[in-house]
Amino acid sequence: MPLTYKLIEFSELNSTNIYAKELARAGEAEGTLVTAQSQSEGYGRMGRKFYSPDSSGLYASLILRPKTDCRKALLVTTAACVAVSEAIDKLSGKRSGIKWVNDIYIGSKKVCGILCESAISKNNGLLDYLILGIGVNLYEPQNGFEDDIKGIAGAVFGSEYRKEMKTELQKEIFDNFARYYEDLGSREIYCKYREKCFIIGQKVNVIKNGAVFEHTVCDIDESFRLITKNDSGEYYLHDSGEVSLKCNI
Ligand code: BTN
């Protein structure tokens, strides 16, 4: 069955992911999409804060219930990356790229972060629900980005605020995502993701258990693991849950 959406909109929330999780635990159906104009406690991967001021971003969380095990969570993240990046390209006329595993950049600036959180059913070990959270910086906030993210955060659009751009981008993102969700794990998604992944060939810092290694990114395999190589030519395979990356862009 194709994914259909039921929209629940807020002017302010602590976090659309937190709210969507509460709904999902109470039995809310797949396709419910929670949005907020601002979030007081928006967060990203590894518990990092996601700055979510009013009228400058798109903050949305979608409840999904794929009938599968938890490995699908990564496929949802990667399908969402392609859906968002293509939507941004279409509506902004700019070329965005994916930084493995869940960030979208325009040039050297991060304009979007994606966070999937899942819960596993005690009965059968399959996924009970999965929350797909997407945060896009549409415009630079009136007082600029906060000091700790000033160097890396950027916005999709220029300074003049147009409310309809948010509506259009939201529609484009979730239309794209609904198509990709029908065929999670497809070769089409993998090829598009890999093609948009701008870190392939770059030197990066791989951060694992607090240690930092300077490696070159060689490729992404079909399970979306990162293949890197050190200066001695030794190869490494990384799962997304285990490492984070710092790029020199
Ligand atoms: C990241 O950068 O690591 C992911 C950021 C995800 C932010 C979005 S905004 C909507 C949803 N609600 C949250 O609290 N987080 C996600």
Short mmCIF file of C-alpha atoms and ligand atoms in Angstrom, two decimals:
data_model
loop_
_atom_site.label_atom_id
_atom_site.label_comp_id
_atom_site.label_asym_id
_atom_site.label_seq_id
_atom_site.Cartn_x
_atom_site.Cartn_y
_atom_site.Cartn_z
CA MET A 1 0.00 0.00 0.00
CA PRO A 2 1.43 3.41 -0.95
CA LEU A 3 2.27 5.68 1.96
CA THR A 4 -0.39 8.30 2.64
CA TYR A 5 0.06 11.16 5.05
CA LYS A 6 -1.96 12.58 7.93
CA LEU A 7 -0.55 15.96 8.94
CA ILE A 8 -0.46 17.25 12.54
CA GLU A 9 0.94 20.80 12.75
CA PHE A 10 2.19 22.73 15.77
CA SER A 11 3.52 26.23 16.13
CA GLU A 12 5.90 25.10 18.89
CA LEU A 13 6.98 21.74 20.32
CA ASN A 14 9.87 20.45 22.40
CA SER A 15 10.72 18.06 19.55
CA THR A 16 8.64 16.60 16.73
CA ASN A 17 10.52 13.30 17.20
CA ILE A 18 9.56 13.15 20.89
CA TYR A 19 5.93 13.92 20.09
CA ALA A 20 5.80 11.42 17.21
CA LYS A 21 7.29 8.71 19.47
CA GLU A 22 4.55 9.34 22.06
CA LEU A 23 1.90 9.03 19.34
CA ALA A 24 3.50 5.86 17.94
CA ARG A 25 3.63 4.25 21.40
CA ALA A 26 -0.09 5.01 21.75
CA GLY A 27 -0.77 3.18 18.47
CA GLU A 28 -0.88 6.03 15.91
CA ALA A 29 -0.83 4.72 12.34
CA GLU A 30 1.97 4.79 9.78
CA GLY A 31 1.96 7.99 7.72
CA THR A 32 1.27 10.44 10.54
CA LEU A 33 3.50 13.46 9.98
CA VAL A 34 4.16 15.83 12.88
CA THR A 35 5.54 19.29 12.07
CA ALA A 36 6.41 22.32 14.18
CA GLN A 37 7.40 25.89 13.30
CA SER A 38 9.96 25.79 16.09
CA GLN A 39 11.39 23.26 18.55
CA SER A 40 12.77 24.04 22.00
CA GLU A 41 14.62 20.70 22.34
CA GLY A 42 15.28 19.55 18.78
CA TYR A 43 18.06 16.96 18.71
CA GLY A 44 20.12 14.96 16.25
CA ARG A 45 22.41 11.94 16.13
CA MET A 46 24.50 11.21 19.21
CA GLY A 47 22.20 13.42 21.29
CA ARG A 48 23.49 16.62 19.67
CA LYS A 49 21.22 19.68 19.83
CA PHE A 50 19.46 20.62 16.58
CA TYR A 51 18.94 24.39 16.57
CA SER A 52 15.29 24.92 15.52
CA PRO A 53 14.26 28.60 15.66
CA ASP A 54 10.89 29.93 14.49
CA SER A 55 10.25 30.71 10.81
CA SER A 56 13.61 29.57 9.59
CA GLY A 57 13.39 25.81 9.24
CA LEU A 58 11.32 22.77 8.39
CA TYR A 59 11.06 20.40 11.35
CA ALA A 60 9.10 17.22 10.69
CA SER A 61 8.78 13.67 12.03
CA LEU A 62 7.05 10.82 10.26
CA ILE A 63 5.71 7.67 11.92
CA LEU A 64 6.55 4.52 9.96
CA ARG A 65 5.77 0.89 10.68
CA PRO A 66 7.79 -1.19 8.20
CA LYS A 67 7.11 -4.88 8.78
CA THR A 68 10.72 -5.85 9.11
CA ASP A 69 13.71 -5.99 11.46
CA CYS A 70 15.74 -3.05 12.69
CA ARG A 71 18.26 -3.15 9.80
CA LYS A 72 15.60 -1.33 7.73
CA ALA A 73 16.15 1.79 9.83
CA LEU A 74 19.33 2.59 7.92
CA LEU A 75 17.54 2.10 4.60
CA VAL A 76 14.89 4.61 5.70
CA THR A 77 17.62 7.13 6.58
CA THR A 78 19.41 6.70 3.25
CA ALA A 79 16.17 6.84 1.22
CA ALA A 80 15.25 10.02 3.09
CA CYS A 81 18.66 11.54 2.31
CA VAL A 82 18.09 11.04 -1.41
CA ALA A 83 14.48 12.31 -1.16
CA VAL A 84 15.54 15.49 0.67
CA SER A 85 18.61 16.19 -1.44
CA GLU A 86 16.62 15.85 -4.70
CA ALA A 87 13.83 18.08 -3.33
CA ILE A 88 16.35 20.76 -2.31
CA ASP A 89 18.02 20.66 -5.74
CA LYS A 90 14.68 21.01 -7.53
CA LEU A 91 13.34 23.92 -5.49
CA SER A 92 16.52 25.88 -4.81
CA GLY A 93 18.27 25.39 -8.14
CA LYS A 94 21.41 24.57 -6.12
CA ARG A 95 23.25 21.27 -6.00
CA SER A 96 23.17 19.58 -2.60
CA GLY A 97 25.20 16.55 -1.56
CA ILE A 98 25.08 13.86 1.11
CA LYS A 99 27.65 13.53 3.86
CA TRP A 100 27.51 9.91 5.01
CA VAL A 101 25.41 8.98 6.71
CA ASN A 102 22.60 11.41 7.42
CA ASP A 103 23.55 15.01 6.59
CA ILE A 104 22.79 17.14 3.56
CA TYR A 105 25.18 19.90 2.54
CA ILE A 106 25.22 22.73 0.05
CA GLY A 107 28.86 23.55 -0.60
CA SER A 108 30.65 23.48 2.74
CA LYS A 109 27.51 24.10 4.83
CA LYS A 110 25.17 21.61 6.47
CA VAL A 111 21.58 22.50 5.56
CA CYS A 112 19.75 19.40 6.78
CA GLY A 113 20.06 16.59 9.32
CA ILE A 114 18.07 13.36 9.38
CA LEU A 115 17.47 11.22 12.45
CA CYS A 116 15.75 7.83 12.50
CA GLU A 117 14.74 6.35 15.84
CA SER A 118 13.22 2.93 16.13
CA ALA A 119 11.52 0.71 18.70
CA ILE A 120 11.52 -3.06 18.50
CA SER A 121 8.51 -5.15 19.40
CA LYS A 122 9.01 -7.46 22.42
CA ASN A 123 6.76 -10.08 20.80
CA ASN A 124 8.63 -10.87 17.60
CA GLY A 125 11.83 -8.78 17.47
CA LEU A 126 10.54 -6.89 14.43
CA LEU A 127 10.27 -3.13 14.29
CA ASP A 128 7.29 -1.78 16.21
CA TYR A 129 7.69 1.75 14.85
CA LEU A 130 10.28 3.96 13.31
CA ILE A 131 10.35 7.75 13.52
CA LEU A 132 11.93 9.58 10.60
CA GLY A 133 12.92 13.07 11.76
CA ILE A 134 14.00 15.67 9.20
CA GLY A 135 15.30 19.15 10.01
CA VAL A 136 16.08 21.54 7.14
CA ASN A 137 17.54 25.04 7.57
CA LEU A 138 15.49 26.97 5.04
CA TYR A 139 16.65 30.49 5.88
CA GLU A 140 19.43 31.86 8.02
CA PRO A 141 17.84 32.76 11.42
CA GLN A 142 17.30 36.49 12.01
CA ASN A 143 20.10 36.63 14.58
CA GLY A 144 22.30 34.21 12.65
CA PHE A 145 23.14 30.63 13.62
CA GLU A 146 24.29 29.98 17.18
CA ASP A 147 28.03 30.31 17.83
CA ASP A 148 28.75 26.58 18.11
CA ILE A 149 27.31 25.83 14.64
CA LYS A 150 28.08 29.13 12.85
CA GLY A 151 31.03 27.59 11.01
CA ILE A 152 29.13 24.65 9.53
CA ALA A 153 25.41 25.51 9.34
CA GLY A 154 23.92 27.00 6.19
CA ALA A 155 20.50 27.60 4.68
CA VAL A 156 18.84 26.31 1.53
CA PHE A 157 17.33 29.63 0.43
CA GLY A 158 18.56 33.23 0.39
CA SER A 159 17.49 35.89 2.85
CA GLU A 160 14.01 36.83 1.64
CA TYR A 161 11.48 34.74 3.55
CA ARG A 162 8.69 33.14 1.53
CA LYS A 163 6.33 30.95 3.51
CA GLU A 164 5.20 28.99 0.47
CA MET A 165 8.74 27.66 -0.10
CA LYS A 166 8.47 25.67 3.12
CA THR A 167 5.15 24.13 2.07
CA GLU A 168 6.50 23.31 -1.38
CA LEU A 169 9.72 21.79 -0.08
CA GLN A 170 7.84 19.72 2.51
CA LYS A 171 5.53 18.37 -0.19
CA GLU A 172 8.40 17.58 -2.55
CA ILE A 173 10.42 15.82 0.18
CA PHE A 174 7.54 13.61 1.35
CA ASP A 175 6.30 12.87 -2.20
CA ASN A 176 9.82 11.72 -3.08
CA PHE A 177 10.09 9.73 0.14
CA ALA A 178 6.76 7.94 -0.41
CA ARG A 179 8.05 6.70 -3.79
CA TYR A 180 11.36 5.47 -2.37
CA TYR A 181 9.67 3.88 0.65
CA GLU A 182 7.85 1.50 -1.72
CA ASP A 183 11.18 -0.04 -2.66
CA LEU A 184 13.52 0.43 0.30
CA GLY A 185 16.93 -1.03 -0.35
CA SER A 186 16.58 -0.72 -4.13
CA ARG A 187 19.62 -0.36 -6.35
CA GLU A 188 18.20 2.95 -7.61
CA ILE A 189 18.38 4.47 -4.11
CA TYR A 190 21.87 3.07 -3.50
CA CYS A 191 23.18 4.46 -6.82
CA LYS A 192 21.63 7.89 -6.23
CA TYR A 193 22.92 8.01 -2.65
CA ARG A 194 26.44 7.05 -3.74
CA GLU A 195 26.40 9.52 -6.60
CA LYS A 196 25.39 12.34 -4.24
CA CYS A 197 27.83 11.36 -1.51
CA PHE A 198 30.47 14.07 -1.87
CA ILE A 199 32.98 12.63 0.62
CA ILE A 200 34.07 9.76 -1.63
CA GLY A 201 37.74 10.37 -2.47
CA GLN A 202 38.16 12.90 0.37
CA LYS A 203 40.40 12.77 3.43
CA VAL A 204 38.28 12.65 6.59
CA ASN A 205 38.74 12.18 10.31
CA VAL A 206 37.02 8.97 11.38
CA ILE A 207 36.01 9.22 15.04
CA LYS A 208 35.46 5.87 16.78
CA ASN A 209 35.21 5.36 20.55
CA GLY A 210 36.80 8.78 21.09
CA ALA A 211 39.86 8.00 18.91
CA VAL A 212 40.45 9.97 15.68
CA PHE A 213 41.98 8.43 12.53
CA GLU A 214 42.81 10.27 9.33
CA HIS A 215 41.58 8.14 6.45
CA THR A 216 40.62 8.55 2.80
CA VAL A 217 37.06 7.60 1.89
CA CYS A 218 37.17 4.94 -0.85
CA ASP A 219 33.51 4.08 -1.33
CA ILE A 220 30.16 3.13 0.19
CA ASP A 221 29.12 -0.49 -0.17
CA GLU A 222 25.60 -1.68 -0.96
CA SER A 223 24.83 -2.02 2.77
CA PHE A 224 25.72 1.68 3.13
CA ARG A 225 28.90 0.91 5.06
CA LEU A 226 31.76 3.32 4.58
CA ILE A 227 34.99 1.95 3.14
CA THR A 228 38.09 3.94 4.11
CA LYS A 229 41.83 3.48 3.82
CA ASN A 230 44.70 4.75 5.96
CA ASP A 231 48.03 6.09 4.68
CA SER A 232 49.56 2.59 4.85
CA GLY A 233 46.91 1.35 2.43
CA GLU A 234 44.92 -0.70 4.97
CA TYR A 235 41.19 -0.80 4.35
CA TYR A 236 38.43 -0.36 6.96
CA LEU A 237 34.68 -0.94 6.87
CA HIS A 238 32.46 1.22 9.10
CA ASP A 239 28.85 0.82 10.21
CA SER A 240 27.00 4.10 10.59
CA GLY A 241 26.14 3.52 14.25
CA GLU A 242 29.77 3.19 15.28
CA VAL A 243 31.58 6.20 13.87
CA SER A 244 31.20 9.86 13.10
CA LEU A 245 33.13 11.83 10.50
CA LYS A 246 34.79 15.21 10.35
CA CYS A 247 35.43 16.47 6.85
CA ASN A 248 37.77 19.18 5.60
CA ILE A 249 35.31 20.96 3.29
C1 BTN B 1 21.37 15.40 12.91
O1 BTN B 1 21.80 16.45 12.45
O2 BTN B 1 22.12 14.57 13.50
C2 BTN B 1 19.92 15.05 12.74
C3 BTN B 1 19.02 16.22 13.04
C4 BTN B 1 17.55 15.87 13.01
C5 BTN B 1 16.69 17.03 13.39
C6 BTN B 1 15.22 16.76 13.19
S1 BTN B 1 14.26 18.23 13.29
C7 BTN B 1 12.81 17.29 13.33
C8 BTN B 1 13.08 16.12 14.25
N1 BTN B 1 12.90 16.51 15.63
C9 BTN B 1 14.04 16.44 16.33
O3 BTN B 1 14.16 16.70 17.54
N2 BTN B 1 15.03 16.02 15.55
C10 BTN B 1 14.59 15.79 14.19
#
